[in-house]
């Protein structure tokens, strides 16, 4: 038997860091997206069975305008992070949750994340609705089914769902659920709403 | 057909060796996606002597169980692109075995979504 290997900071990986029953597991993923500071990392952390991890990628910035790259020696690169968590669903399915801010210029990252995803949960701050337009567009562009989770921050007034639907221009069947990303049960309920919707759509 | 049979991976998918030209290009996304699970291949001892320190490190981290490509990058803090290229080489060399996610298909999706939904109910009530 091998001893447990260590990660970057010299910490030993524990047995629980590994996928339980990995040889029989099918991995699936759901995206948790939303604008800056909407609560993505908090959400993932609240239901992940592992300490949320992040990866960084130095990548070529897709030319928003090709001219931007003209005359630039080499490629324009930038570093982005996405974070993710894991949830063992059963001895057959392990679910990964991937979170990243919605920035269209990180095309490769978005393609990696979106490819094969079951769907997306879009976190929305009702006080900053306009900030969510870009990420909703992006998810639609990738053809992913999604539900909206309104991350309710303390002290803010409750807003009517109808107004929010109208502001975000949602389809009638798009689920909208309120959640507190810091609370495991609340986050799980939002995720459950999404999965139930995805199942309806797949029927 | 049971749900588990539906998500069984084809042998060809598991066995198909990963062919990349060394030092060129990123691996095929379907083969080493963010959620492809990997572990060290069983035959130890006959390990090729010419692995780089990074290859040794990734192989080491994969030696005690299955991890996804994303988790390997997260634990090692290496950029994802780099990790994928190294893992592709290790897979090609027979040092790692992979468990790619199932391709999306309506029927498999349904079974998986049902399983996920039931799992969430069980875990969180
Ligand atoms: N009151 C309250 N605070 C929250 C909630 N969710 C997140 N926060 C706080 O909001 C801040 C931002 O949350 P993060 O989870 O880091 O947000 P994020 O979307 O990952 O942010 P970026 O990755 O920077 O885009 C943190 O200080 C959280 O503690 C919530 O539901 N209620
Ligand atoms: Mg974050």
GROMACS .gro file of C-alpha atoms and ligand atoms in nm:
model
  361
    1UNK     CA    1   0.000   0.000   0.000
    2UNK     CA    2   0.133   0.339  -0.091
    3UNK     CA    3   0.143   0.625   0.156
    4UNK     CA    4  -0.080   0.918   0.077
    5UNK     CA    5   0.084   1.167  -0.157
    6UNK     CA    6   0.106   1.533  -0.074
    7UNK     CA    7  -0.037   1.838  -0.242
    8UNK     CA    8   0.134   2.161  -0.336
    9UNK     CA    9   0.160   2.296   0.018
   10UNK     CA   10   0.309   1.972   0.144
   11UNK     CA   11  -0.013   1.862   0.309
   12UNK     CA   12  -0.086   1.495   0.281
   13UNK     CA   13  -0.388   1.408   0.077
   14UNK     CA   14  -0.629   1.223   0.297
   15UNK     CA   15  -0.823   0.921   0.191
   16UNK     CA   16  -1.138   1.132   0.181
   17UNK     CA   17  -0.975   1.360  -0.078
   18UNK     CA   18  -1.001   1.077  -0.328
   19UNK     CA   19  -1.319   0.991  -0.515
   20UNK     CA   20  -1.498   0.727  -0.313
   21UNK     CA   21  -1.533   0.408  -0.514
   22UNK     CA   22  -1.372   0.586  -0.807
   23UNK     CA   23  -1.341   0.275  -1.023
   24UNK     CA   24  -1.719   0.254  -1.047
   25UNK     CA   25  -1.803   0.623  -1.054
   26UNK     CA   26  -1.942   0.829  -1.335
   27UNK     CA   27  -1.849   1.193  -1.296
   28UNK     CA   28  -2.098   1.464  -1.385
   29UNK     CA   29  -2.091   1.838  -1.337
   30UNK     CA   30  -2.314   2.132  -1.280
   31UNK     CA   31  -2.202   2.491  -1.317
   32UNK     CA   32  -2.255   2.750  -1.044
   33UNK     CA   33  -2.214   3.085  -1.209
   34UNK     CA   34  -2.289   3.447  -1.148
   35UNK     CA   35  -2.131   3.789  -1.142
   36UNK     CA   36  -1.848   3.903  -0.920
   37UNK     CA   37  -1.896   3.842  -0.547
   38UNK     CA   38  -2.246   3.702  -0.582
   39UNK     CA   39  -2.165   3.405  -0.358
   40UNK     CA   40  -2.043   3.130  -0.593
   41UNK     CA   41  -1.752   3.016  -0.379
   42UNK     CA   42  -1.964   3.031  -0.066
   43UNK     CA   43  -2.232   2.821  -0.233
   44UNK     CA   44  -1.990   2.555  -0.351
   45UNK     CA   45  -1.818   2.549  -0.012
   46UNK     CA   46  -2.145   2.501   0.170
   47UNK     CA   47  -2.228   2.170   0.002
   48UNK     CA   48  -1.895   2.032  -0.115
   49UNK     CA   49  -1.757   1.730   0.070
   50UNK     CA   50  -1.403   1.844  -0.005
   51UNK     CA   51  -1.246   2.177   0.077
   52UNK     CA   52  -1.323   2.375  -0.241
   53UNK     CA   53  -1.029   2.377  -0.479
   54UNK     CA   54  -0.940   2.619  -0.747
   55UNK     CA   55  -0.742   2.599  -1.064
   56UNK     CA   56  -0.583   2.873  -1.257
   57UNK     CA   57  -0.519   2.889  -1.621
   58UNK     CA   58  -0.303   3.125  -1.811
   59UNK     CA   59  -0.475   3.164  -2.137
   60UNK     CA   60  -0.484   3.353  -2.454
   61UNK     CA   61  -0.733   3.630  -2.437
   62UNK     CA   62  -0.972   3.582  -2.723
   63UNK     CA   63  -0.956   3.888  -2.935
   64UNK     CA   64  -1.261   4.095  -2.861
   65UNK     CA   65  -1.123   4.291  -3.147
   66UNK     CA   66  -0.859   4.129  -3.358
   67UNK     CA   67  -0.689   4.463  -3.385
   68UNK     CA   68  -0.608   4.450  -3.016
   69UNK     CA   69  -0.364   4.172  -3.082
   70UNK     CA   70  -0.206   4.318  -3.391
   71UNK     CA   71   0.152   4.413  -3.341
   72UNK     CA   72   0.163   4.247  -3.003
   73UNK     CA   73   0.456   4.017  -2.979
   74UNK     CA   74   0.353   3.679  -2.852
   75UNK     CA   75   0.009   3.634  -2.710
   76UNK     CA   76  -0.185   3.832  -2.460
   77UNK     CA   77  -0.235   3.609  -2.161
   78UNK     CA   78  -0.428   3.645  -1.846
   79UNK     CA   79  -0.488   3.426  -1.546
   80UNK     CA   80  -0.831   3.319  -1.442
   81UNK     CA   81  -0.953   3.103  -1.164
   82UNK     CA   82  -1.243   2.874  -1.129
   83UNK     CA   83  -1.331   2.696  -0.815
   84UNK     CA   84  -1.504   2.370  -0.766
   85UNK     CA   85  -1.629   2.122  -0.514
   86UNK     CA   86  -1.740   1.761  -0.513
   87UNK     CA   87  -2.038   1.570  -0.387
   88UNK     CA   88  -2.058   1.191  -0.392
   89UNK     CA   89  -2.415   1.122  -0.492
   90UNK     CA   90  -2.409   0.743  -0.478
   91UNK     CA   91  -2.171   0.460  -0.552
   92UNK     CA   92  -2.232   0.528  -0.921
   93UNK     CA   93  -2.238   0.904  -0.958
   94UNK     CA   94  -2.008   1.175  -0.832
   95UNK     CA   95  -2.114   1.535  -0.890
   96UNK     CA   96  -1.872   1.821  -0.939
   97UNK     CA   97  -1.979   2.182  -0.901
   98UNK     CA   98  -1.776   2.432  -1.099
   99UNK     CA   99  -1.793   2.802  -1.033
  100UNK     CA  100  -1.653   3.087  -1.230
  101UNK     CA  101  -1.740   3.448  -1.295
  102UNK     CA  102  -1.902   3.514  -1.627
  103UNK     CA  103  -1.645   3.670  -1.847
  104UNK     CA  104  -1.686   3.592  -2.209
  105UNK     CA  105  -1.329   3.653  -2.301
  106UNK     CA  106  -1.217   3.337  -2.124
  107UNK     CA  107  -1.360   3.130  -2.403
  108UNK     CA  108  -1.148   2.820  -2.351
  109UNK     CA  109  -1.230   2.804  -1.983
  110UNK     CA  110  -1.599   2.839  -2.050
  111UNK     CA  111  -1.589   2.571  -2.316
  112UNK     CA  112  -1.411   2.336  -2.078
  113UNK     CA  113  -1.664   2.404  -1.807
  114UNK     CA  114  -1.976   2.399  -2.021
  115UNK     CA  115  -1.896   2.092  -2.228
  116UNK     CA  116  -2.101   1.803  -2.097
  117UNK     CA  117  -2.242   1.997  -1.802
  118UNK     CA  118  -2.585   1.879  -1.689
  119UNK     CA  119  -2.696   2.237  -1.640
  120UNK     CA  120  -2.622   2.559  -1.457
  121UNK     CA  121  -2.735   2.732  -1.144
  122UNK     CA  122  -2.711   3.106  -1.192
  123UNK     CA  123  -2.668   3.298  -0.869
  124UNK     CA  124  -2.825   3.640  -0.875
  125UNK     CA  125  -2.809   3.932  -0.633
  126UNK     CA  126  -3.146   4.105  -0.648
  127UNK     CA  127  -2.980   4.440  -0.578
  128UNK     CA  128  -2.757   4.408  -0.881
  129UNK     CA  129  -2.975   4.244  -1.140
  130UNK     CA  130  -2.816   4.414  -1.437
  131UNK     CA  131  -2.485   4.251  -1.348
  132UNK     CA  132  -2.641   3.913  -1.423
  133UNK     CA  133  -2.736   3.979  -1.784
  134UNK     CA  134  -2.395   3.887  -1.923
  135UNK     CA  135  -2.372   3.553  -1.748
  136UNK     CA  136  -2.728   3.456  -1.837
  137UNK     CA  137  -2.650   3.532  -2.201
  138UNK     CA  138  -2.339   3.321  -2.181
  139UNK     CA  139  -2.518   3.021  -2.034
  140UNK     CA  140  -2.786   3.048  -2.300
  141UNK     CA  141  -2.521   3.072  -2.567
  142UNK     CA  142  -2.373   2.744  -2.451
  143UNK     CA  143  -2.718   2.590  -2.468
  144UNK     CA  144  -2.728   2.495  -2.102
  145UNK     CA  145  -3.052   2.464  -1.910
  146UNK     CA  146  -3.049   2.671  -1.594
  147UNK     CA  147  -3.231   2.778  -1.282
  148UNK     CA  148  -3.194   3.109  -1.102
  149UNK     CA  149  -3.092   3.112  -0.737
  150UNK     CA  150  -3.150   3.449  -0.575
  151UNK     CA  151  -2.880   3.482  -0.316
  152UNK     CA  152  -3.046   3.690  -0.052
  153UNK     CA  153  -2.806   3.906   0.142
  154UNK     CA  154  -2.904   4.017   0.491
  155UNK     CA  155  -3.070   4.353   0.529
  156UNK     CA  156  -3.187   4.376   0.173
  157UNK     CA  157  -3.558   4.396   0.107
  158UNK     CA  158  -3.736   4.093  -0.038
  159UNK     CA  159  -3.820   4.156  -0.398
  160UNK     CA  160  -4.117   4.020  -0.581
  161UNK     CA  161  -4.036   3.724  -0.800
  162UNK     CA  162  -4.249   3.860  -1.082
  163UNK     CA  163  -4.043   4.178  -1.100
  164UNK     CA  164  -3.723   3.980  -1.099
  165UNK     CA  165  -3.848   3.753  -1.377
  166UNK     CA  166  -3.936   4.049  -1.583
  167UNK     CA  167  -3.608   4.228  -1.519
  168UNK     CA  168  -3.410   3.919  -1.615
  169UNK     CA  169  -3.642   3.837  -1.903
  170UNK     CA  170  -3.685   3.477  -1.791
  171UNK     CA  171  -3.897   3.215  -1.957
  172UNK     CA  172  -4.204   3.116  -1.761
  173UNK     CA  173  -4.074   2.770  -1.680
  174UNK     CA  174  -3.730   2.883  -1.562
  175UNK     CA  175  -3.718   2.802  -1.190
  176UNK     CA  176  -3.642   3.085  -0.950
  177UNK     CA  177  -3.547   2.994  -0.596
  178UNK     CA  178  -3.422   3.203  -0.305
  179UNK     CA  179  -3.121   3.079  -0.117
  180UNK     CA  180  -2.863   3.164   0.141
  181UNK     CA  181  -2.539   3.039  -0.007
  182UNK     CA  182  -2.386   3.008   0.339
  183UNK     CA  183  -2.639   2.749   0.443
  184UNK     CA  184  -2.589   2.389   0.338
  185UNK     CA  185  -2.958   2.300   0.333
  186UNK     CA  186  -3.053   2.615   0.151
  187UNK     CA  187  -2.785   2.561  -0.115
  188UNK     CA  188  -2.886   2.198  -0.151
  189UNK     CA  189  -3.248   2.299  -0.197
  190UNK     CA  190  -3.150   2.537  -0.478
  191UNK     CA  191  -2.950   2.263  -0.643
  192UNK     CA  192  -3.238   2.020  -0.605
  193UNK     CA  193  -3.469   2.268  -0.778
  194UNK     CA  194  -3.230   2.284  -1.070
  195UNK     CA  195  -3.193   1.907  -1.098
  196UNK     CA  196  -3.568   1.852  -1.083
  197UNK     CA  197  -3.605   2.103  -1.366
  198UNK     CA  198  -3.330   1.933  -1.569
  199UNK     CA  199  -3.505   1.602  -1.522
  200UNK     CA  200  -3.833   1.749  -1.645
  201UNK     CA  201  -3.653   1.884  -1.948
  202UNK     CA  202  -3.495   1.547  -2.021
  203UNK     CA  203  -3.827   1.363  -2.006
  204UNK     CA  204  -3.134  -0.226  -1.862
  205UNK     CA  205  -3.042  -0.093  -1.521
  206UNK     CA  206  -2.927   0.259  -1.464
  207UNK     CA  207  -2.576   0.144  -1.387
  208UNK     CA  208  -2.548  -0.041  -1.714
  209UNK     CA  209  -2.660   0.269  -1.890
  210UNK     CA  210  -2.371   0.466  -1.760
  211UNK     CA  211  -2.113   0.196  -1.815
  212UNK     CA  212  -1.834   0.325  -2.027
  213UNK     CA  213  -1.740   0.141  -2.339
  214UNK     CA  214  -1.421  -0.056  -2.314
  215UNK     CA  215  -1.296   0.120  -2.620
  216UNK     CA  216  -1.334   0.452  -2.442
  217UNK     CA  217  -1.135   0.331  -2.146
  218UNK     CA  218  -0.870   0.148  -2.336
  219UNK     CA  219  -0.819   0.381  -2.629
  220UNK     CA  220  -0.475   0.514  -2.580
  221UNK     CA  221  -0.428   0.879  -2.583
  222UNK     CA  222  -0.222   0.985  -2.873
  223UNK     CA  223  -0.065   1.322  -2.871
  224UNK     CA  224   0.255   1.428  -3.025
  225UNK     CA  225   0.487   1.504  -2.742
  226UNK     CA  226   0.506   1.872  -2.672
  227UNK     CA  227   0.235   1.963  -2.916
  228UNK     CA  228  -0.112   2.079  -2.848
  229UNK     CA  229  -0.365   2.020  -2.579
  230UNK     CA  230  -0.522   1.681  -2.531
  231UNK     CA  231  -0.858   1.608  -2.681
  232UNK     CA  232  -1.118   1.747  -2.443
  233UNK     CA  233  -1.340   1.443  -2.448
  234UNK     CA  234  -1.059   1.224  -2.329
  235UNK     CA  235  -0.921   1.443  -2.052
  236UNK     CA  236  -1.203   1.668  -1.955
  237UNK     CA  237  -1.211   1.852  -1.623
  238UNK     CA  238  -1.402   1.562  -1.471
  239UNK     CA  239  -1.220   1.269  -1.625
  240UNK     CA  240  -1.118   1.052  -1.330
  241UNK     CA  241  -0.768   0.909  -1.319
  242UNK     CA  242  -0.565   0.676  -1.106
  243UNK     CA  243  -0.225   0.512  -1.130
  244UNK     CA  244  -0.219   0.196  -1.340
  245UNK     CA  245  -0.186  -0.120  -1.131
  246UNK     CA  246   0.145  -0.251  -1.265
  247UNK     CA  247   0.408  -0.085  -1.051
  248UNK     CA  248   0.773  -0.188  -1.032
  249UNK     CA  249   0.817  -0.176  -1.407
  250UNK     CA  250   0.777   0.200  -1.397
  251UNK     CA  251   0.973   0.370  -1.671
  252UNK     CA  252   1.280   0.538  -1.531
  253UNK     CA  253   1.261   0.849  -1.741
  254UNK     CA  254   0.978   1.042  -1.583
  255UNK     CA  255   1.023   1.412  -1.519
  256UNK     CA  256   0.979   1.546  -1.165
  257UNK     CA  257   0.637   1.685  -1.262
  258UNK     CA  258   0.533   1.352  -1.406
  259UNK     CA  259   0.651   1.178  -1.089
  260UNK     CA  260   0.457   1.424  -0.880
  261UNK     CA  261   0.132   1.381  -1.069
  262UNK     CA  262   0.169   1.006  -1.078
  263UNK     CA  263   0.236   1.011  -0.704
  264UNK     CA  264  -0.079   1.207  -0.631
  265UNK     CA  265  -0.277   0.962  -0.844
  266UNK     CA  266  -0.136   0.658  -0.669
  267UNK     CA  267  -0.375   0.643  -0.375
  268UNK     CA  268  -0.710   0.659  -0.552
  269UNK     CA  269  -0.913   0.833  -0.818
  270UNK     CA  270  -0.910   1.210  -0.868
  271UNK     CA  271  -1.054   1.425  -1.145
  272UNK     CA  272  -0.826   1.625  -1.373
  273UNK     CA  273  -0.954   1.943  -1.206
  274UNK     CA  274  -0.873   1.810  -0.858
  275UNK     CA  275  -0.522   1.711  -0.964
  276UNK     CA  276  -0.466   2.065  -1.090
  277UNK     CA  277  -0.619   2.208  -0.773
  278UNK     CA  278  -0.407   2.001  -0.534
  279UNK     CA  279  -0.082   2.061  -0.720
  280UNK     CA  280  -0.159   2.425  -0.804
  281UNK     CA  281  -0.030   2.370  -1.153
  282UNK     CA  282  -0.210   2.541  -1.442
  283UNK     CA  283  -0.479   2.322  -1.587
  284UNK     CA  284  -0.331   2.320  -1.937
  285UNK     CA  285   0.002   2.196  -1.805
  286UNK     CA  286  -0.164   1.929  -1.595
  287UNK     CA  287  -0.363   1.801  -1.889
  288UNK     CA  288  -0.058   1.768  -2.110
  289UNK     CA  289   0.138   1.582  -1.842
  290UNK     CA  290  -0.156   1.355  -1.760
  291UNK     CA  291  -0.206   1.283  -2.129
  292UNK     CA  292   0.156   1.174  -2.157
  293UNK     CA  293   0.130   0.956  -1.848
  294UNK     CA  294  -0.188   0.798  -1.980
  295UNK     CA  295  -0.032   0.736  -2.317
  296UNK     CA  296   0.265   0.575  -2.144
  297UNK     CA  297   0.034   0.338  -1.959
  298UNK     CA  298   0.107   0.487  -1.617
  299UNK     CA  299  -0.245   0.610  -1.559
  300UNK     CA  300  -0.586   0.470  -1.630
  301UNK     CA  301  -0.868   0.709  -1.704
  302UNK     CA  302  -1.238   0.702  -1.648
  303UNK     CA  303  -1.382   0.960  -1.885
  304UNK     CA  304  -1.731   1.095  -1.822
  305UNK     CA  305  -2.006   0.941  -2.032
  306UNK     CA  306  -2.092   1.127  -2.347
  307UNK     CA  307  -2.417   1.317  -2.313
  308UNK     CA  308  -2.718   1.125  -2.432
  309UNK     CA  309  -3.079   1.173  -2.343
  310UNK     CA  310  -3.134   0.833  -2.187
  311UNK     CA  311  -2.815   0.834  -1.985
  312UNK     CA  312  -2.894   1.190  -1.877
  313UNK     CA  313  -3.230   1.090  -1.740
  314UNK     CA  314  -3.087   0.804  -1.539
  315UNK     CA  315  -2.808   1.020  -1.405
  316UNK     CA  316  -3.037   1.310  -1.321
  317UNK     CA  317  -3.270   1.075  -1.134
  318UNK     CA  318  -2.976   0.939  -0.942
  319UNK     CA  319  -2.853   1.290  -0.861
  320UNK     CA  320  -3.197   1.399  -0.746
  321UNK     CA  321  -3.238   1.095  -0.523
  322UNK     CA  322  -2.888   1.144  -0.387
  323UNK     CA  323  -2.961   1.506  -0.299
  324UNK     CA  324  -3.282   1.407  -0.121
  325UNK     CA  325  -3.100   1.138   0.073
  326UNK     CA  326  -2.815   1.365   0.174
  327UNK     CA  327  -2.996   1.685   0.251
  328UNK     CA  328  -3.354   1.578   0.314
  329LIG     N1  329  -2.534   3.770   0.385
  329LIG     C1  330  -2.490   3.685   0.292
  329LIG     N2  331  -2.362   3.695   0.253
  329LIG     C2  332  -2.318   3.611   0.160
  329LIG     C3  333  -2.402   3.513   0.100
  329LIG     N3  334  -2.332   3.446   0.007
  329LIG     C4  335  -2.209   3.499   0.009
  329LIG     N4  336  -2.198   3.597   0.100
  329LIG     C5  337  -2.079   3.679   0.126
  329LIG     O1  338  -2.056   3.754   0.008
  329LIG     C6  339  -1.915   3.763  -0.018
  329LIG     C7  340  -1.882   3.710  -0.155
  329LIG     O2  341  -1.908   3.571  -0.160
  329LIG     P1  342  -1.821   3.473  -0.252
  329LIG     O3  343  -1.874   3.338  -0.226
  329LIG     O4  344  -1.676   3.494  -0.235
  329LIG     O5  345  -1.863   3.523  -0.395
  329LIG     P2  346  -1.807   3.477  -0.536
  329LIG     O6  347  -1.921   3.481  -0.629
  329LIG     O7  348  -1.733   3.349  -0.525
  329LIG     O8  349  -1.707   3.594  -0.567
  329LIG     P3  350  -1.597   3.601  -0.684
  329LIG     O9  351  -1.536   3.465  -0.696
  329LIG    O10  352  -1.500   3.704  -0.636
  329LIG    O11  353  -1.671   3.646  -0.805
  329LIG     C8  354  -1.847   3.685   0.094
  329LIG    O12  355  -1.805   3.777   0.191
  329LIG     C9  356  -1.957   3.596   0.148
  329LIG    O13  357  -1.938   3.567   0.284
  329LIG    C10  358  -2.538   3.506   0.145
  329LIG    O14  359  -2.617   3.425   0.100
  329LIG     N5  360  -2.576   3.594   0.240
  330LIG    MG1  361  -1.536   3.302  -0.587
   0.00000   0.00000   0.00000
